[in-house]
Structure formats: C-alpha cells, structure tokens
CSV table of C-alpha atoms and ligand atoms in Angstrom, one decimal:
chain,number,residue,atom,x,y,z
A,703,MET,CA,190.7,81.1,99.5
A,704,GLY,CA,193.4,81.0,102.3
A,705,THR,CA,196.9,82.3,102.1
A,706,GLU,CA,200.1,80.4,101.4
A,707,VAL,CA,203.0,80.6,103.8
A,708,VAL,CA,206.5,80.4,102.4
A,709,VAL,CA,209.2,79.4,104.8
A,710,GLU,CA,212.8,79.8,103.7
A,711,GLY,CA,215.9,78.6,105.5
A,712,LEU,CA,214.5,79.0,108.9
A,713,THR,CA,216.8,78.3,111.9
A,714,LYS,CA,215.9,78.6,115.6
A,715,LYS,CA,218.2,78.5,118.6
A,716,PHE,CA,217.7,79.3,122.2
A,717,GLY,CA,221.1,80.5,123.3
A,718,SER,CA,223.6,77.9,121.9
A,719,SER,CA,220.9,75.2,121.8
A,720,LEU,CA,219.8,74.5,118.2
A,721,ILE,CA,216.1,73.6,117.9
A,722,TRP,CA,215.9,73.2,114.1
A,723,LYS,CA,217.9,74.3,111.2
A,724,ASP,CA,217.4,75.4,107.6
A,725,VAL,CA,213.6,74.6,107.4
A,726,SER,CA,212.2,75.5,104.0
A,727,LEU,CA,208.7,74.7,102.8
A,728,THR,CA,205.6,76.2,101.2
A,729,ILE,CA,202.4,75.6,103.1
A,730,PRO,CA,199.8,75.6,100.3
A,731,ALA,CA,196.8,78.0,100.4
A,732,GLY,CA,193.5,76.4,101.5
A,733,GLU,CA,194.8,73.0,102.2
A,734,ILE,CA,195.4,71.0,105.4
A,735,SER,CA,199.1,70.4,106.2
A,736,VAL,CA,200.3,68.4,109.2
A,737,MET,CA,203.8,68.8,110.7
A,738,LEU,CA,204.7,65.6,112.5
A,739,GLY,CA,207.5,65.2,115.0
A,740,PRO,CA,208.4,63.5,118.3
A,741,SER,CA,207.9,65.4,121.5
A,742,GLY,CA,210.5,68.1,122.0
A,743,THR,CA,211.5,68.5,118.4
A,744,GLY,CA,210.3,72.1,118.3
A,745,LYS,CA,206.8,71.9,116.8
A,746,SER,CA,205.3,74.4,119.2
A,747,VAL,CA,208.3,76.7,118.7
A,748,PHE,CA,207.7,76.4,114.9
A,749,LEU,CA,204.1,77.6,115.3
A,750,LYS,CA,205.1,80.4,117.6
A,751,THR,CA,207.7,81.5,115.0
A,752,LEU,CA,205.2,81.5,112.2
A,753,ILE,CA,203.0,84.0,114.0
A,754,GLY,CA,205.9,86.1,115.1
A,755,LEU,CA,205.8,85.3,118.8
A,756,LEU,CA,209.3,84.0,118.5
A,757,LYS,CA,212.0,85.4,116.2
A,758,PRO,CA,214.1,83.0,114.1
A,759,ASN,CA,217.9,83.3,114.1
A,760,GLU,CA,218.0,83.0,110.3
A,761,GLY,CA,215.5,82.7,107.5
A,762,HIS,CA,212.3,84.2,106.2
A,763,ILE,CA,208.6,83.7,106.5
A,764,TRP,CA,206.6,85.2,103.6
A,765,ILE,CA,202.9,85.9,104.0
A,766,GLN,CA,201.2,88.1,101.5
A,767,GLY,CA,204.5,89.6,100.5
A,768,VAL,CA,205.6,90.5,104.1
A,769,ASP,CA,208.5,88.7,105.7
A,770,ILE,CA,207.3,88.3,109.3
A,771,ALA,CA,210.8,87.3,110.5
A,772,THR,CA,212.1,90.8,109.8
A,773,CYS,CA,209.2,93.1,109.4
A,774,LYS,CA,208.3,96.0,111.7
A,775,GLU,CA,206.1,95.4,114.8
A,776,LYS,CA,203.3,97.4,113.1
A,777,ASP,CA,203.2,95.2,110.0
A,778,LEU,CA,203.4,92.1,112.2
A,779,TYR,CA,200.3,93.4,114.1
A,780,GLU,CA,198.4,93.6,110.8
A,781,ILE,CA,199.6,90.2,109.5
A,782,ARG,CA,198.6,88.6,112.8
A,783,LYS,CA,194.9,89.4,112.1
A,784,LEU,CA,195.1,86.7,109.3
A,785,PHE,CA,195.8,84.0,111.9
A,786,GLY,CA,193.6,81.9,114.1
A,787,VAL,CA,195.5,79.9,116.7
A,788,LEU,CA,194.5,76.9,118.7
A,789,PHE,CA,197.2,76.5,121.4
A,790,GLN,CA,198.2,73.2,122.8
A,791,ASP,CA,196.4,73.7,126.1
A,792,GLY,CA,193.4,75.5,124.6
A,793,ALA,CA,194.5,78.7,126.5
A,794,MET,CA,191.0,79.6,127.8
A,795,PHE,CA,190.4,82.2,130.4
A,796,GLY,CA,189.4,80.1,133.4
A,797,SER,CA,187.1,82.7,135.0
A,798,MET,CA,185.1,83.4,131.8
A,799,ASN,CA,182.4,81.2,130.5
A,800,LEU,CA,182.8,79.7,127.0
A,801,TYR,CA,180.6,82.5,125.4
A,802,ASP,CA,182.8,85.2,126.7
A,803,ASN,CA,186.0,83.3,125.9
A,804,VAL,CA,184.8,82.9,122.3
A,805,ALA,CA,183.6,86.5,122.1
A,806,PHE,CA,186.9,87.8,123.4
A,807,PRO,CA,188.8,88.4,120.1
A,808,LEU,CA,185.7,90.1,118.6
A,809,ARG,CA,185.4,92.5,121.6
A,810,GLU,CA,189.2,93.1,121.5
A,811,HIS,CA,189.8,93.6,117.8
A,812,THR,CA,186.5,94.7,116.2
A,813,LYS,CA,183.9,97.4,116.8
A,814,LYS,CA,181.0,95.0,116.3
A,815,SER,CA,177.9,95.4,118.4
A,816,GLU,CA,177.0,92.8,121.0
A,817,SER,CA,174.1,91.5,118.8
A,818,GLU,CA,176.5,91.0,115.9
A,819,ILE,CA,179.0,89.3,118.3
A,820,ARG,CA,176.2,87.1,119.6
A,821,GLN,CA,175.4,85.9,116.1
A,822,ILE,CA,179.0,85.0,115.3
A,823,VAL,CA,179.7,83.3,118.6
A,824,MET,CA,176.5,81.2,118.4
A,825,ASP,CA,177.4,80.3,114.8
A,826,LYS,CA,181.0,79.2,115.7
A,827,MET,CA,179.8,77.3,118.8
A,828,GLU,CA,177.4,75.4,116.6
A,829,LEU,CA,180.2,74.7,114.0
A,830,VAL,CA,182.3,73.0,116.7
A,831,GLY,CA,179.3,71.1,118.2
A,832,LEU,CA,179.1,73.1,121.5
A,833,SER,CA,175.7,74.7,121.1
A,834,GLY,CA,174.1,74.8,124.6
A,835,ALA,CA,177.4,74.9,126.5
A,836,GLU,CA,177.9,78.7,126.2
A,837,MET,CA,177.5,79.4,129.9
A,838,LYS,CA,179.9,76.7,131.2
A,839,LEU,CA,183.3,77.5,132.6
A,840,PRO,CA,186.4,76.0,131.0
A,841,GLY,CA,187.0,74.0,134.2
A,842,GLU,CA,183.6,72.4,134.0
A,843,ILE,CA,184.0,70.7,130.7
A,844,SER,CA,186.1,67.9,129.2
A,845,GLY,CA,189.5,68.3,127.5
A,846,GLY,CA,187.9,67.6,124.2
A,847,MET,CA,185.2,70.3,124.7
A,848,ARG,CA,187.9,72.8,125.8
A,849,LYS,CA,189.8,72.2,122.5
A,850,ARG,CA,186.6,72.7,120.5
A,851,ALA,CA,185.9,75.9,122.4
A,852,GLY,CA,189.5,77.0,121.6
A,853,LEU,CA,188.8,76.2,118.0
A,854,ALA,CA,185.6,78.2,118.0
A,855,ARG,CA,187.6,81.1,119.4
A,856,ALA,CA,190.3,80.7,116.8
A,857,LEU,CA,187.5,81.0,114.1
A,858,VAL,CA,185.6,84.1,115.1
A,859,LEU,CA,187.8,86.5,113.2
A,860,ASP,CA,187.5,84.4,110.0
A,861,PRO,CA,191.2,83.5,109.8
A,862,GLU,CA,193.0,83.0,106.5
A,863,ILE,CA,195.5,80.7,108.3
A,864,LEU,CA,194.6,78.4,111.1
A,865,LEU,CA,197.4,77.1,113.3
A,866,ILE,CA,196.6,74.1,115.5
A,867,ASP,CA,199.0,72.8,118.2
A,868,GLU,CA,198.5,69.1,119.1
A,869,PRO,CA,194.7,68.9,118.8
A,870,ASP,CA,195.0,65.2,119.9
A,871,SER,CA,197.1,65.6,123.1
A,872,GLY,CA,195.3,64.5,126.2
A,873,LEU,CA,192.3,63.1,124.1
A,874,ASP,CA,191.2,59.5,123.8
A,875,PRO,CA,191.0,58.0,120.3
A,876,VAL,CA,187.3,58.6,119.9
A,877,ARG,CA,187.6,62.3,120.7
A,878,THR,CA,190.7,62.6,118.6
A,879,SER,CA,188.9,61.2,115.6
A,880,TYR,CA,186.0,63.5,116.3
A,881,ILE,CA,188.1,66.6,116.3
A,882,ASN,CA,190.1,65.5,113.3
A,883,GLN,CA,186.9,65.0,111.3
A,884,LEU,CA,185.9,68.5,112.4
A,885,PHE,CA,189.1,69.9,110.8
A,886,ILE,CA,188.3,68.1,107.6
A,887,ASP,CA,184.7,69.3,107.5
A,888,LEU,CA,185.7,72.8,108.5
A,889,ASN,CA,188.5,73.0,105.8
A,890,ALA,CA,185.9,72.1,103.2
A,891,GLN,CA,183.6,74.9,104.5
A,892,ILE,CA,185.9,77.8,105.2
A,893,ASP,CA,188.9,77.2,102.8
A,894,ALA,CA,191.5,78.7,105.2
A,895,THR,CA,195.0,77.3,105.2
A,896,PHE,CA,195.4,74.8,108.0
A,897,LEU,CA,198.6,73.8,109.7
A,898,ILE,CA,198.3,71.2,112.4
A,899,VAL,CA,201.4,70.1,114.5
A,900,THR,CA,201.2,66.8,116.2
A,901,HIS,CA,203.1,63.7,117.2
A,902,ASP,CA,200.1,61.5,116.5
A,903,ILE,CA,200.8,59.4,113.4
A,904,ASN,CA,197.2,58.5,113.0
A,905,THR,CA,196.2,62.2,112.6
A,906,ALA,CA,199.0,62.6,110.1
A,907,ARG,CA,197.8,59.5,108.2
A,908,THR,CA,194.1,60.5,107.9
A,909,VAL,CA,193.7,64.3,108.0
A,910,PRO,CA,196.0,66.3,105.8
A,911,ASP,CA,196.6,67.0,102.1
A,912,ASN,CA,200.3,67.5,103.0
A,913,ILE,CA,202.7,66.0,105.6
A,914,GLY,CA,206.0,67.3,106.9
A,915,LEU,CA,208.3,65.6,109.4
A,916,LEU,CA,210.5,67.5,111.9
A,917,TYR,CA,213.2,65.1,112.9
A,918,HIS,CA,216.8,65.4,114.2
A,919,LYS,CA,216.7,69.2,114.2
A,920,HIS,CA,215.7,69.5,110.6
A,921,LEU,CA,212.7,69.2,108.2
A,922,ALA,CA,213.2,65.6,107.0
A,923,MET,CA,210.4,65.9,104.3
A,924,PHE,CA,207.4,67.9,103.3
A,925,GLY,CA,205.0,67.0,100.5
A,926,PRO,CA,201.5,65.6,99.5
A,927,ARG,CA,200.2,62.8,101.6
B,1357,ATP,N1,211.1,80.1,125.3
B,1357,ATP,C1,211.9,79.1,125.3
B,1357,ATP,N2,213.2,79.3,125.8
B,1357,ATP,C2,214.1,78.3,125.8
B,1357,ATP,N3,213.9,77.1,125.3
B,1357,ATP,C3,212.7,76.8,124.8
B,1357,ATP,C4,211.6,77.8,124.8
B,1357,ATP,N4,210.5,77.3,124.2
B,1357,ATP,C5,210.8,76.0,123.9
B,1357,ATP,N5,212.1,75.7,124.3
B,1357,ATP,C6,212.8,74.4,124.0
B,1357,ATP,O1,212.7,74.1,122.7
B,1357,ATP,C7,212.5,72.7,122.5
B,1357,ATP,C8,211.3,72.4,121.7
B,1357,ATP,O2,210.1,72.7,122.4
B,1357,ATP,P1,208.7,72.6,121.8
B,1357,ATP,O3,207.7,73.0,122.9
B,1357,ATP,O4,208.6,73.4,120.5
B,1357,ATP,O5,208.6,71.0,121.5
B,1357,ATP,P2,207.3,70.2,120.8
B,1357,ATP,O6,207.8,69.6,119.6
B,1357,ATP,O7,206.2,71.2,120.7
B,1357,ATP,O8,207.0,69.2,122.0
B,1357,ATP,P3,205.6,68.5,122.4
B,1357,ATP,O9,205.3,67.5,121.4
B,1357,ATP,O10,205.9,67.9,123.7
B,1357,ATP,O11,204.6,69.6,122.5
B,1357,ATP,C9,212.5,72.1,123.9
B,1357,ATP,O12,213.7,71.6,124.2
B,1357,ATP,C10,212.2,73.3,124.8
B,1357,ATP,O13,212.7,73.1,126.1
B,1358,MG,MG1,204.3,71.3,121.6
C-alpha cells in the first residue's frame, strides 16, 4: 500500500547557510510525487534528510508514527528498511557486475539463500529491462542502463517508499521518457510511495500525481498535478 511521509516545519542549514526553511507537506501513500527545483535548491539535501542521512535543524518527519528527525539511531535503522533509494549518480560499486550490485542489499540485510536471491535479482532486472546484462560492469554500460540498474537495486528489498534523485540527469530525452514510463508502470505494479526530485519540467509535467516546487529557499507549493 505504501506509507505516507509527513514533513512538518523542516529547516536545513549548513553552518550559517540556509538551504530551505519551514518545509511542510504530506507525501501521499502509494502515489508518485515530484519535487521540482532549480539546481542547487537543496533537492538532494531534502532526500538525504528524509532518510535520516542528514539531520534537519528544525522540524519533524513522521513515518509510521516515528519522527526520524529526532528518533534514536536504532529506530532510524529499522525505518530505513522501508526505503529504496536511487541516488543521483546511480551509486554502483564499480568493481562488481550488475548482478552482484543488485544482490548487495539482499546479502547485506537478509538471510536469504543464494537461490532465493537469484530469483529476486533476475525478477528486478527484468522489471527494469536489463535481462541479459547481469554480468556487465557498471563502467561498461550507458548512463541510462546504470540508472535502471540502480533502480533494480533500490527495489530488491520491496520498499514502501522509493526515493529517486534526478532520474533524468545526464540522459537524452528518449531515455528520460523511457525511465519515466518505467516509474509509472512500476508504481501501478508495486504501490510503493514514490518521491522523485528533478529540475526537469517535462518529468514533472508527465509523471506524478502530485507536484511540489522548491524555490527561493522554501516550498513554494505542493499539491495534485
Ligand atoms: N554536506 C554538505 N555540507 C555543506 N553544504 C552542502 C552539503 N550538501 C549540500 N550542500 C549545499 O547545499 C546546497 C544544495 O545542494 P543540493 O545538492 O541539495 O542541490 P540540488 O537541488 O540537489 O542540486 P542539483 O539539481 O544540481 O542536483 C548547495 O549549495 C550545496 O553546496
Ligand atoms: Mg541534486
């Protein structure tokens, strides 16, 4: 069903430099939301704050009754298991083939057997259109394929919340629309809550149920597309 994320009065500074202030919104369960904003407005910082990699200076982030802005490290560790994250650069391990990259979270966080892992990895690779590329290294494939491999890896633990950072950066329009269509199809199939951050207006126009805009250090709007 996915999980809603409730953000209340969130403010983030680095030293004395304000990134954004008083951001409040509810990211609806199971829907696709896009946060749009020019480069440097703090979209990646926002995603990292949502998964607890960065601490906000003020505010709350409620997920299943836990405020991840203030909770203990131990609770944060549990809540993190609900997330799948596709980082801006794909964040693949360069020396591992795609199979091992996608299998990594399963080997790290579950006690599944290698044959169970194999089934899940092959299934997710197929879902993102990468069947047959399992043995390739990240350096041997295109940027679009790397993003899809990152997406497969973000999906292996069956996340309730999927965070996606600039799926369209570095991709040509054809590959951008391919991966955007993939998000729409995927959302219909798995029902997780999707949050995509991007500066691509076309993505914001075509993909989401809801759109937000980060602008001039605050959330200028958030609502149904
Ligand atoms: N760990 C950090 N320490 C200090 N400043 C940081 C840190 N991370 C990000 N920043 C600053 O926060 C601001 C927002 O950065 P962020 O990467 O979130 O922008 P963005 O909206 O994702 O941009 P882009 O569209 O180019 O990816 C930038 O000015 C950046 O220099
Ligand atoms: Mg960014």
